[in-house]
Amino acid sequence: MIEQDPDMQVTVLHSAMEALEIVKTEAFDVMLFDLNMPVISGLELTKRLTASNPEHRILIYTGYEISPNFNLLIESGVSGFVSKTASREQLLTSIRCVLRGEAIVPVQLLRQLRRRDIRLPQEHGERALEEVSINERETEILQEVASGSSNRDIASKLLMSQRTVEYNLTRIFEKLGVRSRSEAIVEAKRLGILSASEFR
């Protein structure tokens, strides 16, 4: 489907190991990886390549449900996702979008990135308001913290690395102006981010 476009040249490989070797000597504008490949998955291949060059533009091309791996894929550095049910036009449009530095995310997954804006009074009794933005993922982490989950438990449940959980908690603390989990829970409850029913 891609080769039918006169502006595009395609190199087809049948294994992740081949891909790891060829990128050492050849440059590609965009790479499409199947999520489920033998030996090394599309996720692992993406992580290895972006670790060596974060500028790689990678699309995951799959017929499987992406949701279970969504956070891990985003963290690995992918530029987007294309379903194998996509038409030729949709596929080519996705490639061109990635070439322009744009991300391709299905609408149902995009909704996970919805932000929740909280208005907080500034210090020293000023009337002006400072906006603190807590996104959906950060809210989920707060909910797990309120439930007494450890960082390891949160990482496992939300399909992310423990390091990512720690990074997100640091950002949450900064946004809420707190220094500990317990303070974060109290402040999140006061702001209405967490309801009393989410506490154990």
mmCIF file of C-alpha atoms in Angstrom:
data_model
loop_
_atom_site.group_PDB
_atom_site.id
_atom_site.type_symbol
_atom_site.label_atom_id
_atom_site.label_comp_id
_atom_site.label_asym_id
_atom_site.label_seq_id
_atom_site.Cartn_x
_atom_site.Cartn_y
_atom_site.Cartn_z
ATOM 1 C CA MET A 1 0.000 0.000 0.000
ATOM 2 C CA ILE A 2 2.816 2.382 0.814
ATOM 3 C CA GLU A 3 4.853 1.650 -2.311
ATOM 4 C CA GLN A 4 1.933 2.737 -4.483
ATOM 5 C CA ASP A 5 2.785 6.304 -3.433
ATOM 6 C CA PRO A 6 5.520 7.643 -5.736
ATOM 7 C CA ASP A 7 6.991 9.776 -2.933
ATOM 8 C CA MET A 8 7.709 6.826 -0.661
ATOM 9 C CA GLN A 9 10.351 4.121 -0.721
ATOM 10 C CA VAL A 10 9.904 1.030 1.403
ATOM 11 C CA THR A 11 12.301 -1.460 2.959
ATOM 12 C CA VAL A 12 10.602 -4.602 4.259
ATOM 13 C CA LEU A 13 12.182 -6.683 7.019
ATOM 14 C CA HIS A 14 10.793 -9.793 8.660
ATOM 15 C CA SER A 15 12.470 -9.696 12.054
ATOM 16 C CA ALA A 16 13.369 -7.217 14.759
ATOM 17 C CA MET A 17 16.979 -8.417 14.679
ATOM 18 C CA GLU A 18 17.233 -7.389 11.030
ATOM 19 C CA ALA A 19 15.820 -3.984 11.938
ATOM 20 C CA LEU A 20 18.381 -3.490 14.704
ATOM 21 C CA GLU A 21 21.175 -4.197 12.244
ATOM 22 C CA ILE A 22 19.972 -2.150 9.292
ATOM 23 C CA VAL A 23 19.421 1.073 11.257
ATOM 24 C CA LYS A 24 23.133 1.034 12.090
ATOM 25 C CA THR A 25 23.977 1.702 8.453
ATOM 26 C CA GLU A 26 20.822 3.183 6.908
ATOM 27 C CA ALA A 27 18.596 6.130 7.866
ATOM 28 C CA PHE A 28 14.805 5.892 7.727
ATOM 29 C CA ASP A 29 12.332 8.778 7.934
ATOM 30 C CA VAL A 30 9.656 6.590 9.552
ATOM 31 C CA MET A 31 9.624 3.007 10.822
ATOM 32 C CA LEU A 32 6.507 0.848 11.146
ATOM 33 C CA PHE A 33 6.721 -1.978 13.670
ATOM 34 C CA ASP A 34 4.297 -4.806 14.261
ATOM 35 C CA LEU A 35 3.501 -4.910 17.977
ATOM 36 C CA ASN A 36 3.765 -8.701 18.127
ATOM 37 C CA MET A 37 6.936 -9.955 16.460
ATOM 38 C CA PRO A 38 8.880 -13.132 17.246
ATOM 39 C CA VAL A 39 11.929 -12.949 19.558
ATOM 40 C CA ILE A 40 11.732 -9.167 20.120
ATOM 41 C CA SER A 41 8.348 -7.415 20.291
ATOM 42 C CA GLY A 42 7.598 -4.106 18.628
ATOM 43 C CA LEU A 43 7.642 -2.523 22.080
ATOM 44 C CA GLU A 44 11.093 -3.851 22.943
ATOM 45 C CA LEU A 45 12.441 -2.941 19.502
ATOM 46 C CA THR A 46 11.147 0.607 19.911
ATOM 47 C CA LYS A 47 12.765 0.921 23.336
ATOM 48 C CA ARG A 48 16.129 -0.253 22.036
ATOM 49 C CA LEU A 49 16.130 2.077 19.050
ATOM 50 C CA THR A 50 14.903 5.187 20.863
ATOM 51 C CA ALA A 51 17.463 4.558 23.602
ATOM 52 C CA SER A 52 20.203 4.924 20.992
ATOM 53 C CA ASN A 53 18.441 7.723 19.085
ATOM 54 C CA PRO A 54 15.392 9.486 20.587
ATOM 55 C CA GLU A 55 14.779 11.195 17.219
ATOM 56 C CA HIS A 56 13.586 7.975 15.553
ATOM 57 C CA ARG A 57 10.007 8.267 14.296
ATOM 58 C CA ILE A 58 8.219 4.991 14.965
ATOM 59 C CA LEU A 59 4.640 3.932 14.252
ATOM 60 C CA ILE A 60 3.167 0.791 15.781
ATOM 61 C CA TYR A 61 1.188 -1.055 13.087
ATOM 62 C CA THR A 62 -1.003 -3.681 14.715
ATOM 63 C CA GLY A 63 -4.230 -5.596 14.603
ATOM 64 C CA TYR A 64 -4.257 -6.093 18.356
ATOM 65 C CA GLU A 65 -5.806 -3.994 21.103
ATOM 66 C CA ILE A 66 -3.286 -1.321 22.082
ATOM 67 C CA SER A 67 -4.801 -0.263 25.422
ATOM 68 C CA PRO A 68 -3.003 -2.834 27.640
ATOM 69 C CA ASN A 69 0.379 -1.598 26.371
ATOM 70 C CA PHE A 70 -0.519 2.044 25.733
ATOM 71 C CA ASN A 71 1.462 3.627 28.563
ATOM 72 C CA LEU A 72 4.526 1.458 27.984
ATOM 73 C CA LEU A 73 4.471 2.281 24.278
ATOM 74 C CA ILE A 74 4.183 6.020 24.911
ATOM 75 C CA GLU A 75 7.053 5.833 27.381
ATOM 76 C CA SER A 76 9.154 3.887 24.865
ATOM 77 C CA GLY A 77 8.996 6.812 22.444
ATOM 78 C CA VAL A 78 6.563 5.799 19.709
ATOM 79 C CA SER A 79 5.091 8.533 17.526
ATOM 80 C CA GLY A 80 1.742 6.849 17.105
ATOM 81 C CA PHE A 81 -0.408 3.851 16.318
ATOM 82 C CA VAL A 82 -1.988 2.586 13.097
ATOM 83 C CA SER A 83 -4.496 -0.244 12.929
ATOM 84 C CA LYS A 84 -4.067 -2.957 10.319
ATOM 85 C CA THR A 85 -7.687 -2.285 9.412
ATOM 86 C CA ALA A 86 -6.753 1.252 8.307
ATOM 87 C CA SER A 87 -7.242 2.125 4.647
ATOM 88 C CA ARG A 88 -4.307 2.943 2.385
ATOM 89 C CA GLU A 89 -5.204 6.627 2.619
ATOM 90 C CA GLN A 90 -5.285 6.505 6.435
ATOM 91 C CA LEU A 91 -1.945 4.721 6.533
ATOM 92 C CA LEU A 92 -0.254 7.232 4.221
ATOM 93 C CA THR A 93 -1.793 10.156 6.098
ATOM 94 C CA SER A 94 -0.476 8.751 9.386
ATOM 95 C CA ILE A 95 3.031 8.446 7.949
ATOM 96 C CA ARG A 96 2.953 12.013 6.650
ATOM 97 C CA CYS A 97 1.701 13.293 10.014
ATOM 98 C CA VAL A 98 4.579 11.588 11.815
ATOM 99 C CA LEU A 99 7.022 13.078 9.300
ATOM 100 C CA ARG A 100 5.726 16.503 10.329
ATOM 101 C CA GLY A 101 6.406 15.701 13.962
ATOM 102 C CA GLU A 102 2.768 15.019 14.830
ATOM 103 C CA ALA A 103 1.462 12.164 16.972
ATOM 104 C CA ILE A 104 -1.110 9.596 15.825
ATOM 105 C CA VAL A 105 -3.287 8.415 18.723
ATOM 106 C CA PRO A 106 -6.705 6.705 18.450
ATOM 107 C CA VAL A 107 -9.499 8.810 19.952
ATOM 108 C CA GLN A 108 -10.411 6.219 22.590
ATOM 109 C CA LEU A 109 -6.824 6.298 23.879
ATOM 110 C CA LEU A 110 -6.488 10.046 23.544
ATOM 111 C CA ARG A 111 -9.234 10.390 26.143
ATOM 112 C CA GLN A 112 -6.857 8.902 28.725
ATOM 113 C CA LEU A 113 -4.771 12.051 28.378
ATOM 114 C CA ARG A 114 -7.625 14.342 29.403
ATOM 115 C CA ARG A 115 -6.490 16.957 31.923
ATOM 116 C CA ARG A 116 -8.266 18.123 35.060
ATOM 117 C CA ASP A 117 -7.632 21.769 35.884
ATOM 118 C CA ILE A 118 -7.713 22.875 39.503
ATOM 119 C CA ARG A 119 -7.732 26.529 40.551
ATOM 120 C CA LEU A 120 -5.682 27.206 43.667
ATOM 121 C CA PRO A 121 -5.305 30.457 45.655
ATOM 122 C CA GLN A 122 -1.726 31.710 45.626
ATOM 123 C CA GLU A 123 0.233 32.123 48.835
ATOM 124 C CA HIS A 124 0.190 35.219 51.032
ATOM 125 C CA GLY A 125 -3.559 35.595 50.710
ATOM 126 C CA GLU A 126 -3.460 37.025 47.194
ATOM 127 C CA ARG A 127 -6.737 36.929 45.323
ATOM 128 C CA ALA A 128 -5.119 35.976 42.041
ATOM 129 C CA LEU A 129 -5.489 32.323 41.181
ATOM 130 C CA GLU A 130 -2.764 29.955 40.103
ATOM 131 C CA GLU A 131 -3.801 27.131 37.819
ATOM 132 C CA VAL A 132 -2.628 23.639 38.666
ATOM 133 C CA SER A 133 -3.219 21.000 36.030
ATOM 134 C CA ILE A 134 -3.584 17.378 37.123
ATOM 135 C CA ASN A 135 -3.929 14.975 34.212
ATOM 136 C CA GLU A 136 -5.913 11.751 34.125
ATOM 137 C CA ARG A 137 -2.910 9.501 34.700
ATOM 138 C CA GLU A 138 -1.769 11.549 37.705
ATOM 139 C CA THR A 139 -5.286 11.317 39.133
ATOM 140 C CA GLU A 140 -5.179 7.518 38.786
ATOM 141 C CA ILE A 141 -1.846 7.430 40.597
ATOM 142 C CA LEU A 142 -3.270 9.580 43.401
ATOM 143 C CA GLN A 143 -6.220 7.213 43.694
ATOM 144 C CA GLU A 144 -3.866 4.254 44.054
ATOM 145 C CA VAL A 145 -1.782 6.117 46.642
ATOM 146 C CA ALA A 146 -4.954 6.864 48.591
ATOM 147 C CA SER A 147 -5.779 3.154 48.481
ATOM 148 C CA GLY A 148 -2.451 2.349 50.113
ATOM 149 C CA SER A 149 -0.739 0.876 47.038
ATOM 150 C CA SER A 150 3.061 0.824 46.901
ATOM 151 C CA ASN A 151 4.954 2.259 43.935
ATOM 152 C CA ARG A 152 5.566 -1.283 42.702
ATOM 153 C CA ASP A 153 1.860 -2.107 42.933
ATOM 154 C CA ILE A 154 0.934 1.096 41.118
ATOM 155 C CA ALA A 155 3.468 0.378 38.358
ATOM 156 C CA SER A 156 2.056 -3.107 37.871
ATOM 157 C CA LYS A 157 -1.584 -2.021 37.860
ATOM 158 C CA LEU A 158 -1.130 1.003 35.585
ATOM 159 C CA LEU A 159 1.329 -0.753 33.239
ATOM 160 C CA MET A 160 4.255 1.585 33.710
ATOM 161 C CA SER A 161 7.741 1.335 35.166
ATOM 162 C CA GLN A 162 8.340 1.972 38.876
ATOM 163 C CA ARG A 163 10.658 4.805 37.885
ATOM 164 C CA THR A 164 7.828 6.445 35.936
ATOM 165 C CA VAL A 165 5.554 6.180 38.974
ATOM 166 C CA GLU A 166 8.198 7.891 41.105
ATOM 167 C CA TYR A 167 8.653 10.619 38.505
ATOM 168 C CA ASN A 168 4.899 11.227 38.349
ATOM 169 C CA LEU A 169 4.622 11.346 42.136
ATOM 170 C CA THR A 170 7.376 13.978 42.273
ATOM 171 C CA ARG A 171 5.463 16.084 39.743
ATOM 172 C CA ILE A 172 2.212 15.615 41.662
ATOM 173 C CA PHE A 173 3.892 16.730 44.892
ATOM 174 C CA GLU A 174 5.241 19.824 43.118
ATOM 175 C CA LYS A 175 1.850 20.689 41.648
ATOM 176 C CA LEU A 176 0.062 20.284 44.964
ATOM 177 C CA GLY A 177 2.818 21.959 46.978
ATOM 178 C CA VAL A 178 3.304 18.966 49.286
ATOM 179 C CA ARG A 179 6.236 16.806 50.383
ATOM 180 C CA SER A 180 4.760 13.418 51.169
ATOM 181 C CA ARG A 181 2.146 10.883 50.136
ATOM 182 C CA SER A 182 -0.016 11.627 53.159
ATOM 183 C CA GLU A 183 0.075 15.374 52.471
ATOM 184 C CA ALA A 184 -0.755 14.730 48.812
ATOM 185 C CA ILE A 185 -3.795 12.663 49.774
ATOM 186 C CA VAL A 186 -5.069 15.327 52.184
ATOM 187 C CA GLU A 187 -4.552 18.105 49.636
ATOM 188 C CA ALA A 188 -6.115 16.101 46.799
ATOM 189 C CA LYS A 189 -9.159 15.446 48.979
ATOM 190 C CA ARG A 190 -9.410 19.136 49.913
ATOM 191 C CA LEU A 191 -9.320 20.125 46.239
ATOM 192 C CA GLY A 192 -11.911 17.543 45.251
ATOM 193 C CA ILE A 193 -9.499 15.518 43.126
ATOM 194 C CA LEU A 194 -10.158 12.551 45.403
ATOM 195 C CA SER A 195 -13.440 11.804 47.085
ATOM 196 C CA ALA A 196 -13.778 10.385 50.593
ATOM 197 C CA SER A 197 -14.950 7.082 49.090
ATOM 198 C CA GLU A 198 -11.498 6.568 47.559
ATOM 199 C CA PHE A 199 -9.842 6.378 50.981
ATOM 200 C CA ARG A 200 -9.414 3.146 52.883
#
